[in-house]
Coordinates of C-alpha atoms in Angstrom, one line a residue:
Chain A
X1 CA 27.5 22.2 43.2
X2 CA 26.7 25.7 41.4
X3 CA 27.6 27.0 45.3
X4 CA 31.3 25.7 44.9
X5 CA 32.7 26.8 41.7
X6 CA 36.3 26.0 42.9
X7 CA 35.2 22.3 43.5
X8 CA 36.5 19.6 40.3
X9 CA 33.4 18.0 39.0
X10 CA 32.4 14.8 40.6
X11 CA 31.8 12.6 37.4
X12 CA 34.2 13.9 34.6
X13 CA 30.9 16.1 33.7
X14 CA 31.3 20.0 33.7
X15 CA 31.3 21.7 37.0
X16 CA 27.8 23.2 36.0
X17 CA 26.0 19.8 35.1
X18 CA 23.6 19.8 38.8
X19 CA 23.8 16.6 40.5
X20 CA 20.6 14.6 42.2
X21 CA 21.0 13.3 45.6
X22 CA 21.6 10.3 43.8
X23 CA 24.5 11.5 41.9
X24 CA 22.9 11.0 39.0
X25 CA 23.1 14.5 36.5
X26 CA 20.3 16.1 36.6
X27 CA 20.3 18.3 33.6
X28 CA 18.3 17.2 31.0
X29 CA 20.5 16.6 28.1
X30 CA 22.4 14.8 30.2
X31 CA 19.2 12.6 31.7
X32 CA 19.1 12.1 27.3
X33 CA 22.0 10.8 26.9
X34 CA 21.7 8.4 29.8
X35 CA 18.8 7.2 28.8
X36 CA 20.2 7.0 24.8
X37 CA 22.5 4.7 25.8
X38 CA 20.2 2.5 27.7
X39 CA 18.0 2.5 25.1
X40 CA 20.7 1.9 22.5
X41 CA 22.0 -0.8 25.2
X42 CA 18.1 -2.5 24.9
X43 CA 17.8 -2.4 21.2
X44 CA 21.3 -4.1 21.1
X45 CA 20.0 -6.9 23.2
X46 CA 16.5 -7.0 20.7
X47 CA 18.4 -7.0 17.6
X48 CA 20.9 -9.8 19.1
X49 CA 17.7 -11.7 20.2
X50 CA 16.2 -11.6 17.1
X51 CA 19.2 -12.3 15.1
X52 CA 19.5 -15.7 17.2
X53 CA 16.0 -16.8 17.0
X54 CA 15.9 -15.8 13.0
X55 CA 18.5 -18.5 13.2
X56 CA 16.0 -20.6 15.0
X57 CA 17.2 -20.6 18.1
X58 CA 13.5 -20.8 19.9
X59 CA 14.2 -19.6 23.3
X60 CA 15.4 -16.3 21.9
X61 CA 11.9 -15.2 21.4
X62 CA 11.3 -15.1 25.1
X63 CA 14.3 -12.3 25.5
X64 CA 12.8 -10.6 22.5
X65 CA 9.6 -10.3 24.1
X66 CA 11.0 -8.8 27.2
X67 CA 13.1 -6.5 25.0
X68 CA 10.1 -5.6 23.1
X69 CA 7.0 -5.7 24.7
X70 CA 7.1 -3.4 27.6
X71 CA 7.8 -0.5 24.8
X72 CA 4.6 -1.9 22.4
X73 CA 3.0 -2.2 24.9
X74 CA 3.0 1.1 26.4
X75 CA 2.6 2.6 22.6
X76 CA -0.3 0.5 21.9
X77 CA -2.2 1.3 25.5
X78 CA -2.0 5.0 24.7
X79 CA -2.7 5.3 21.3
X80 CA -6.1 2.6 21.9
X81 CA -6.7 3.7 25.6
X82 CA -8.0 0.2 26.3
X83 CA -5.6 -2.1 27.6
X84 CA -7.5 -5.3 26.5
X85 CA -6.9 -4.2 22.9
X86 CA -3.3 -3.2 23.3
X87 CA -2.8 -7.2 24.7
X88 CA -4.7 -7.7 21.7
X89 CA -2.9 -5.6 19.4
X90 CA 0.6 -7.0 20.9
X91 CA -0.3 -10.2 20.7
X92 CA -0.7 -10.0 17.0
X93 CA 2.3 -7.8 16.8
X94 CA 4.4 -10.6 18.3
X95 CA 3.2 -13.2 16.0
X96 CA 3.5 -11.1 13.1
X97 CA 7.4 -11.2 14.3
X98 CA 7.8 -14.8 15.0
X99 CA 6.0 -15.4 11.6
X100 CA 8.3 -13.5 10.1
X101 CA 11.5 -14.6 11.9
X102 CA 12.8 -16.1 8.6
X103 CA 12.8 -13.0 6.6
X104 CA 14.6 -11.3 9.1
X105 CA 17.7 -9.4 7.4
X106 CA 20.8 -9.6 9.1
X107 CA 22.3 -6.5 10.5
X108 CA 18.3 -5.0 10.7
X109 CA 16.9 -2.8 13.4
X110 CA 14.2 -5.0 14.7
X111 CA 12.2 -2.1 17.3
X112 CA 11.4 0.7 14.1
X113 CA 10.2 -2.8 12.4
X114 CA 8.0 -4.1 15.4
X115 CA 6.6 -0.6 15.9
X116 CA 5.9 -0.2 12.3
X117 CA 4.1 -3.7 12.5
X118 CA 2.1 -2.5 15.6
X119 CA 0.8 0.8 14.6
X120 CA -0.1 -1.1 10.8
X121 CA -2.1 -3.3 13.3
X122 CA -3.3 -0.9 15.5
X123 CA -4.6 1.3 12.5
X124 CA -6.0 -1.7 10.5
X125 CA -8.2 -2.3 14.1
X126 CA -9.4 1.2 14.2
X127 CA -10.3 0.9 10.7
X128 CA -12.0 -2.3 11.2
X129 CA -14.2 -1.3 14.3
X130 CA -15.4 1.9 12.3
X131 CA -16.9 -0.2 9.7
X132 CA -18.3 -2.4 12.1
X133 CA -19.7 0.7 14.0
X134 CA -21.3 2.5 11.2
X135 CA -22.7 -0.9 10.1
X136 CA -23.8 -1.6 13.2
X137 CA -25.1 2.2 12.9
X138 CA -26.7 1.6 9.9
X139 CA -28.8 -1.2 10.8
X140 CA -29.9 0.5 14.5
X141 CA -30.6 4.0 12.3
X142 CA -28.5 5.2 15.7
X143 CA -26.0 7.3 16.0
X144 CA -22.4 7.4 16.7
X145 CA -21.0 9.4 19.4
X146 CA -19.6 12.3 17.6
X147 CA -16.0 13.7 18.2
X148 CA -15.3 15.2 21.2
X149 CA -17.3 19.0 22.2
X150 CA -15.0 21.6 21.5
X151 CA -16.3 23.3 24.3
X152 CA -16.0 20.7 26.8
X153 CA -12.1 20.9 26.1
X154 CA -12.0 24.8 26.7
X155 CA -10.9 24.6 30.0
X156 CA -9.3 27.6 32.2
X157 CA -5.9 27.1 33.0
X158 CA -6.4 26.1 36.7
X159 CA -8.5 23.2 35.5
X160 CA -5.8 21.8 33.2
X161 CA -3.7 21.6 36.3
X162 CA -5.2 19.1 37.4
X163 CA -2.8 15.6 35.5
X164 CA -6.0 13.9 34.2
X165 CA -7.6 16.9 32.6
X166 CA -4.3 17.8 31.0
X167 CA -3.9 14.6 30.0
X168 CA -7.4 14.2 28.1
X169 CA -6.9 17.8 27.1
X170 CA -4.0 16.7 24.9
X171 CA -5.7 13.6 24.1
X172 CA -8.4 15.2 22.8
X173 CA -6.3 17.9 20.8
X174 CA -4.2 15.0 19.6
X175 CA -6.8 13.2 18.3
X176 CA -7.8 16.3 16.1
X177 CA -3.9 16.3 14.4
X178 CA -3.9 14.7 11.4
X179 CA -2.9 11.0 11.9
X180 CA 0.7 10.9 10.3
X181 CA 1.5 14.0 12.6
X182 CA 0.4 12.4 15.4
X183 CA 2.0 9.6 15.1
X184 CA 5.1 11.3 14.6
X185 CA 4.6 13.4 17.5
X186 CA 3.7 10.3 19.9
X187 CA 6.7 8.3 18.5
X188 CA 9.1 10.8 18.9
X189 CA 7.7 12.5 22.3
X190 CA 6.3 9.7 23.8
X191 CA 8.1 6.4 22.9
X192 CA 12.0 8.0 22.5
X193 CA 12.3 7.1 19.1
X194 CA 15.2 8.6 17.2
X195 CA 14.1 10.4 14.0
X196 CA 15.5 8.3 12.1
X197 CA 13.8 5.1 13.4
X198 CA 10.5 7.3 13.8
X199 CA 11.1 7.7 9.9
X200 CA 11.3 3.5 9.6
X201 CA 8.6 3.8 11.3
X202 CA 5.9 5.7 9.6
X203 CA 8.2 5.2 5.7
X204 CA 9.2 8.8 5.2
X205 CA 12.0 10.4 5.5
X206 CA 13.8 11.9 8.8
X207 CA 12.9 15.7 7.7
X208 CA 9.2 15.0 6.7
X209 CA 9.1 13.6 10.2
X210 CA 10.9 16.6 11.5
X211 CA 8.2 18.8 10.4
X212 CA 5.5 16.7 10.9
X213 CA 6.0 16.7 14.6
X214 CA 7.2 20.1 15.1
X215 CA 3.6 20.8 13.2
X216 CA 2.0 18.5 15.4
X217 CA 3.7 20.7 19.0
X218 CA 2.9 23.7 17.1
X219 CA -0.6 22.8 17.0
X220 CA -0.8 21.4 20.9
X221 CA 0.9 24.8 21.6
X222 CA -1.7 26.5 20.3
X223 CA -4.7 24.7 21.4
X224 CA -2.8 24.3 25.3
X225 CA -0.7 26.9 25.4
X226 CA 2.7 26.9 27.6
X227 CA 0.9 23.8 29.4
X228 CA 2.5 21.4 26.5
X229 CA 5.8 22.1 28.2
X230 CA 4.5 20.5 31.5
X231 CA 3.9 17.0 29.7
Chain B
X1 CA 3.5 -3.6 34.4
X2 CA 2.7 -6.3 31.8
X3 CA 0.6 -9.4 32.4
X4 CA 3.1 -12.4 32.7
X5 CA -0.1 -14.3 31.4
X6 CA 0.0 -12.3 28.0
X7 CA 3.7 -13.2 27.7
X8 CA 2.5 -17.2 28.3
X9 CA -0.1 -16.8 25.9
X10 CA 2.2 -15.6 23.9
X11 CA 5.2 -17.8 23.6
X12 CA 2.3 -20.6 23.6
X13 CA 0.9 -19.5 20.4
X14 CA 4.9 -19.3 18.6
X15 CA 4.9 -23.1 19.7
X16 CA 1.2 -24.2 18.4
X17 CA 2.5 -21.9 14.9
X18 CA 5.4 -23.0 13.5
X19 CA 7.5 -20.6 11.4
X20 CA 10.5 -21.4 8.8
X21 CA 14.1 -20.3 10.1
X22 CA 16.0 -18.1 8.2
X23 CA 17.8 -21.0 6.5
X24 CA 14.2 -23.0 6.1
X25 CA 12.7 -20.1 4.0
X26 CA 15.8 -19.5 1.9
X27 CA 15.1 -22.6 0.4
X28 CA 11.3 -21.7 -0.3
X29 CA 12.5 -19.0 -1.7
X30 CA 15.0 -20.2 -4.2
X31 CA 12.3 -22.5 -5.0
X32 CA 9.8 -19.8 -5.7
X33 CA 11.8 -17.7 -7.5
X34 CA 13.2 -20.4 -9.8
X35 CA 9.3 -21.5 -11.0
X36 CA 9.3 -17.6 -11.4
X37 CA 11.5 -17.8 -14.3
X38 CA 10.9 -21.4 -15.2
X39 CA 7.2 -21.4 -15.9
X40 CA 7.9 -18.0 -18.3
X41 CA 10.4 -19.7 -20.4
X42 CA 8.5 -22.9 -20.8
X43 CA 5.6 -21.1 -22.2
X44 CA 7.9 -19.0 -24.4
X45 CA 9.1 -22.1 -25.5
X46 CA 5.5 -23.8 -26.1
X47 CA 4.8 -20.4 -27.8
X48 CA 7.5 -20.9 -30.3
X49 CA 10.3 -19.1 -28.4
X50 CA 12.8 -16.5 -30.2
X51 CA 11.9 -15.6 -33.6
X52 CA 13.9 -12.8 -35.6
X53 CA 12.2 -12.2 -38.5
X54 CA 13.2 -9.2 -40.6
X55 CA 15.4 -8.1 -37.9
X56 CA 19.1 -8.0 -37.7
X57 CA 20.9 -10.2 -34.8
X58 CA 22.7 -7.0 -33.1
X59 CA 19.4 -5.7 -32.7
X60 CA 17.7 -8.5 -31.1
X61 CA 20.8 -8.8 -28.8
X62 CA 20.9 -5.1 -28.0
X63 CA 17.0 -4.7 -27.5
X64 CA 17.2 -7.9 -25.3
X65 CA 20.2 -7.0 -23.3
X66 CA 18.7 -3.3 -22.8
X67 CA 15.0 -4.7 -21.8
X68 CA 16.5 -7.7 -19.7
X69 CA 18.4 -4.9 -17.8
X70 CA 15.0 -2.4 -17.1
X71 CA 13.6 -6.1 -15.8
X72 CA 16.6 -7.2 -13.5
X73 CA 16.9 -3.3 -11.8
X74 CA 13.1 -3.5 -11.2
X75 CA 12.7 -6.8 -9.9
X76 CA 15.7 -5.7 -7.3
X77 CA 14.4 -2.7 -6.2
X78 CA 11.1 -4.3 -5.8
X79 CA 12.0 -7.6 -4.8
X80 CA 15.2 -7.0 -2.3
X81 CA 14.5 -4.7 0.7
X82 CA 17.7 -3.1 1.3
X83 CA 18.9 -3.5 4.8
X84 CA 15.8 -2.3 6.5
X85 CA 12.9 -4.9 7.4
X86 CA 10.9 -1.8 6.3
X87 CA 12.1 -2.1 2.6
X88 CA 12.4 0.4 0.1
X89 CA 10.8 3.5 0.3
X90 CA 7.4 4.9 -1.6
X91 CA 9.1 7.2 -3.3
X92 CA 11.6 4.5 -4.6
X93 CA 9.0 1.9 -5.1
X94 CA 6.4 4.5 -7.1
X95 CA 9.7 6.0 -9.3
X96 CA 10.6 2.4 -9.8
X97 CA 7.1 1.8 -11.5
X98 CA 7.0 4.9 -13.7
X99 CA 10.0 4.8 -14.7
X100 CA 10.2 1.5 -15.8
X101 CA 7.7 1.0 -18.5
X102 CA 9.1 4.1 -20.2
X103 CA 12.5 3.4 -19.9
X104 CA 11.6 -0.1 -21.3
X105 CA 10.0 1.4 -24.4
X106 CA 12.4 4.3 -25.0
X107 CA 15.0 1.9 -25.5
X108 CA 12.9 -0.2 -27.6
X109 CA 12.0 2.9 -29.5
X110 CA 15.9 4.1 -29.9
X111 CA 17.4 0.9 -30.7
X112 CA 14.8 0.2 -33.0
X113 CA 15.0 3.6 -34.7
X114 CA 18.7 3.4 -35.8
X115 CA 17.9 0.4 -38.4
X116 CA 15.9 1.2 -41.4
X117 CA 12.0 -0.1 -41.7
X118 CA 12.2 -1.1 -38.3
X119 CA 9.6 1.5 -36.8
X120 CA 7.4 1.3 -40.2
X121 CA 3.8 0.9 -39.2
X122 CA 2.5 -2.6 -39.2
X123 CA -1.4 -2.4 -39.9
X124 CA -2.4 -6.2 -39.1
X125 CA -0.1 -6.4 -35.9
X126 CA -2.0 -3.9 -33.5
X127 CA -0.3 -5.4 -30.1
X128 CA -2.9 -7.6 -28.8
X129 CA -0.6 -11.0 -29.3
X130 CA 2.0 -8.9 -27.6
X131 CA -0.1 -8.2 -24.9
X132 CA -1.5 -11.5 -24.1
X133 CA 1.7 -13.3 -24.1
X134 CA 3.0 -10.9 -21.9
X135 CA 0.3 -11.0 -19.6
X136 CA 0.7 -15.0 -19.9
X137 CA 3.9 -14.8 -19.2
X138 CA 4.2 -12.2 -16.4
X139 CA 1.1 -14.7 -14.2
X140 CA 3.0 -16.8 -12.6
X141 CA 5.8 -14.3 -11.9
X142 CA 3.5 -12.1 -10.2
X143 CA 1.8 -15.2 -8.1
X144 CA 5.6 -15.8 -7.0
X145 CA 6.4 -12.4 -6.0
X146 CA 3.2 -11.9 -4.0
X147 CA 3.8 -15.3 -2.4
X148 CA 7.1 -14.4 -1.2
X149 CA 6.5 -10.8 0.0
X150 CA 2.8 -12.0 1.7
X151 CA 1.7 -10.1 5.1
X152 CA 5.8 -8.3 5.1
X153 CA 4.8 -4.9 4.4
X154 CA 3.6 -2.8 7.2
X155 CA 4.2 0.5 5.6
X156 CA 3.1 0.8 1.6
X157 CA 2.1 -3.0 0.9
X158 CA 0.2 -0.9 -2.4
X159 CA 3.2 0.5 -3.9
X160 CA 5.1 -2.7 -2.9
X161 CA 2.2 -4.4 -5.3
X162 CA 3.0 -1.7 -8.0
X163 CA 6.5 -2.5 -7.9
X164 CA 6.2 -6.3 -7.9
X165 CA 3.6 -6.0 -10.7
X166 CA 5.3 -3.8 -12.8
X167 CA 8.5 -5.3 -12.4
X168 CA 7.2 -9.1 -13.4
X169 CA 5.7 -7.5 -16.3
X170 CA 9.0 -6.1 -17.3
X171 CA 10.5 -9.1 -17.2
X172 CA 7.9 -10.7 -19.5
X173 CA 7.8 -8.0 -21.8
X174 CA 11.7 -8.8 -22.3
X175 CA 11.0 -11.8 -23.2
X176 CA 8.0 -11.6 -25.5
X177 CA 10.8 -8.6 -27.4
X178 CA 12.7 -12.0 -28.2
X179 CA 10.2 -12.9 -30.3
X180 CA 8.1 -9.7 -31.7
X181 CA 9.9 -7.8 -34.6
X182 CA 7.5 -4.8 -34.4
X183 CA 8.7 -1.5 -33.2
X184 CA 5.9 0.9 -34.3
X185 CA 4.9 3.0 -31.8
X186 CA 1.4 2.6 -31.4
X187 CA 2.1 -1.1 -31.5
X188 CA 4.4 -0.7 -28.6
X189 CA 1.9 1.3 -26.1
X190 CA -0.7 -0.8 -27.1
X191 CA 1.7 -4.7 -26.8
X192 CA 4.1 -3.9 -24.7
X193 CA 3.9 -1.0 -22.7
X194 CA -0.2 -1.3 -21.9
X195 CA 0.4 -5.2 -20.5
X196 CA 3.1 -3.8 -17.7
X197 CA 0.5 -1.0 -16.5
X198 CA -2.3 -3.2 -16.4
X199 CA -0.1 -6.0 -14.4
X200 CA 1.4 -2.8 -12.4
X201 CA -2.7 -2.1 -11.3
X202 CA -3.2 -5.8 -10.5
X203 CA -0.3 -5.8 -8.1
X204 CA -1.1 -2.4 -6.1
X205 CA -4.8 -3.8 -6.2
X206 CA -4.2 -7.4 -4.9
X207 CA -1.1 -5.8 -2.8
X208 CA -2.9 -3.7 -0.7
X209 CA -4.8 -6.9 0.8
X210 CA -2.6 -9.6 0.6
X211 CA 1.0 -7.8 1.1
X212 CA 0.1 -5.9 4.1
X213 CA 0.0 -6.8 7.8
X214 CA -3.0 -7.0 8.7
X215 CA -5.4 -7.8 12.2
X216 CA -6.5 -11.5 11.8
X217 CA -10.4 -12.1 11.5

């Protein structure tokens, strides 16, 4: 396209928005607002589901589940990195929903509420195999594994090419943010919340959340370098 | 790719549990909060209900009206959720809570202060009826507010807690000014501004357990 600069754009987009083979803009603020609107589009369709099933309309639950799942899901599996707990963890999540289908306000955002009620969940299971660890510790006199090696994370830059290194490299670093940067960092980054529903999310408000996971880049910067960009 | 097992599970479980509609839990509701304010009244009632004493009318009136106003705007802000499932905010709940017991007994304090002999000191009424009928009266309220808000708060269920507890005391503090003439400061603290702490602590205590969501056993 860039080659033809006397050519009218294709799609009503600027004559310097790169097209895929596809057709589909490449750039990737456009790519954003694509995928905004299908994502607006899908928590249109959750908030409609949940509105009809608050109503008691039973089947609607099944639609929410689609809507929902496949997003908890994902956030659950990389926050635990054990799928048999994030089916866990979403299980209860959905229940806490349908339990709940009565209080439901209308006009209310149901995904920041469903990921609020997963990562309560998720943090209250963490917190709940610690104790049972360290009890378990304290009657074996054994030890826990400790936190990761520093120096086992160290690697050169060639290593972190390599996608699974890179990936536990940033696990391991994002482990080592505090937990309410993290979270805002993972919700924002990885799960395409708006700020505003990250804020929902974690209860504070949109600039908190702002810094919290430009802190939490600033710190991945530093500890990876340019290779954050890459992920 | 999710399991389409896990979805089967899952929509088997929402049949085996039921769960009230919108409509169905209105009417628990309504029926909770109406024992919230019954149950209160009837024991200010067994209790002897309004007594005036040495004080003027107006001043009843106006230190009722002013109280019962502190109680309503806490019990909304810590009751209602605005029109996010998430509820109010920390900040809101937590300035809710301060603010509340002071504002309750400033206006106390000011009303009180512009008729004479009101604020004199009152050696054999140190606070500690005040407080126990407050604290009797504010029980069930708090039971009732818990009730309804039980396992909804994924975010601060503490500071919810707070709010609720603080909030019910309020209330029952408004009514127990219905019936004690004393305005004396110490008195005050000690009767009526200790008994909405203490019930503000009792709520962020049993809140953080029995408000939040938590990971079944």
């Amino acid at each position: 396209m860039s080659s033809l600069p006397f050519m009218p754009p294709l799609t009503g987009l600027p004559a310097e928005v790169p097209l895929s083979r596809e057709g589909i803009p490449s750039t990737p603020g456009v790519r954003a607002a694509r995928l905004d609107g299908a994502r607006d589009l899908e928590c249109e369709r959750a908030n409609a589901a949940m509105e009809r099933y608050a109503r008691g309309d039973d089947r609607a639950f099944s639609e929410l589940y689609d809507a929902l799942a496949p997003r908890l899901r994902r956030y659950l599996l990389r926050a635990s990195g054990d799928p048999g707990r994030a089916d866990d963890l979403l299980q209860h999540t959905m229940l806490q929903i349908h339990r709940a289908r009565g209080r439901f306000i209308v006009g209310a955002e149901v995904l920041p509420w469903a990921f609020a009620i997963a990562r309560r969940l998720l943090i209250d299971s963490f917190r709940r195999r610690k104790n049972e660890r360290r009890n378990i510790s304290l009657e074996t006199g054994g030890h826990d594994a400790g936190p990761v090696d520093a120096a086992a994370v160290q690697l050169g830059a060639d290593e972190l090419i390599d996608g699974k290194r890179l990936a536990r490299a940033l696990e391991v670093e994002l482990e080592r943010l505090p937990e309410s940067h993290r979270a805002a960092f993972e919700l924002l980054k990885n799960e395409g919340l708006s700020i505003r529903e990250a804020a929902e999310v974690l209860g504070a408000t949109p600039t908190a959340v702002k810094l919290r996971a430009h802190r939490a880049y600033a710190a991945l910067r530093a500890a990876l370098g340019g290779l954050i960009d890459r992920i | 790719m999710l399991d389409p097992d896990l979805k089967r599970r899952i929509l088997a479980a929402t049949t085996s549990e039921r769960s009230p509609t919108r409509e169905q839990r209105a009417i628990s509701s309504a029926l909770r909060a109406a024992s919230a304010l019954a149950v209160p009244l009837l024991l200010f009632a067994l209790a002897g209900g309004p007594r005036v004493g040495p004080r003027p009318v107006g001043l009843v009136a106006m230190t009722v009206l002013g109280t019962s106003g502190i109680a309503a705007s806490a019990l909304l802000l810590a009751v209602g959720r605005g029109p996010s499932m998430l509820g109010r905010s920390r900040r809101r709940l937590l300035g809710s809570a301060a603010i509340v017991p002071v504002a309750f007994l400033i206006w106390k304090a000011a009303v009180s202060s512009g008729v004479p002999h009101m604020m004199d000191p009152w050696p054999t009424r140190p606070g500690l009826r005040c407080f126990a009928l407050t604290a009797l009266f504010a029980a069930w309220p708090v039971v009732a507010l818990v009730w309804e808000r039980w396992g909804s708060d994924p975010l601060h269920p503490r500071a919810l807690g707070l709010a609720l507890g603080v909030a019910a005391g309020a209330g029952a503090a408004a009514l127990v000014d219905l019936w004690c003439p004393v305005a004396h400061l110490p008195h005050l603290l000690a009767g009526h501004g200790a008994p909405i702490l203490l019930l503000g602590g009792l709520g962020a205590l049993v809140g953080a357990r029995a408000l939040g969501v938590r990971v079944p056993r």
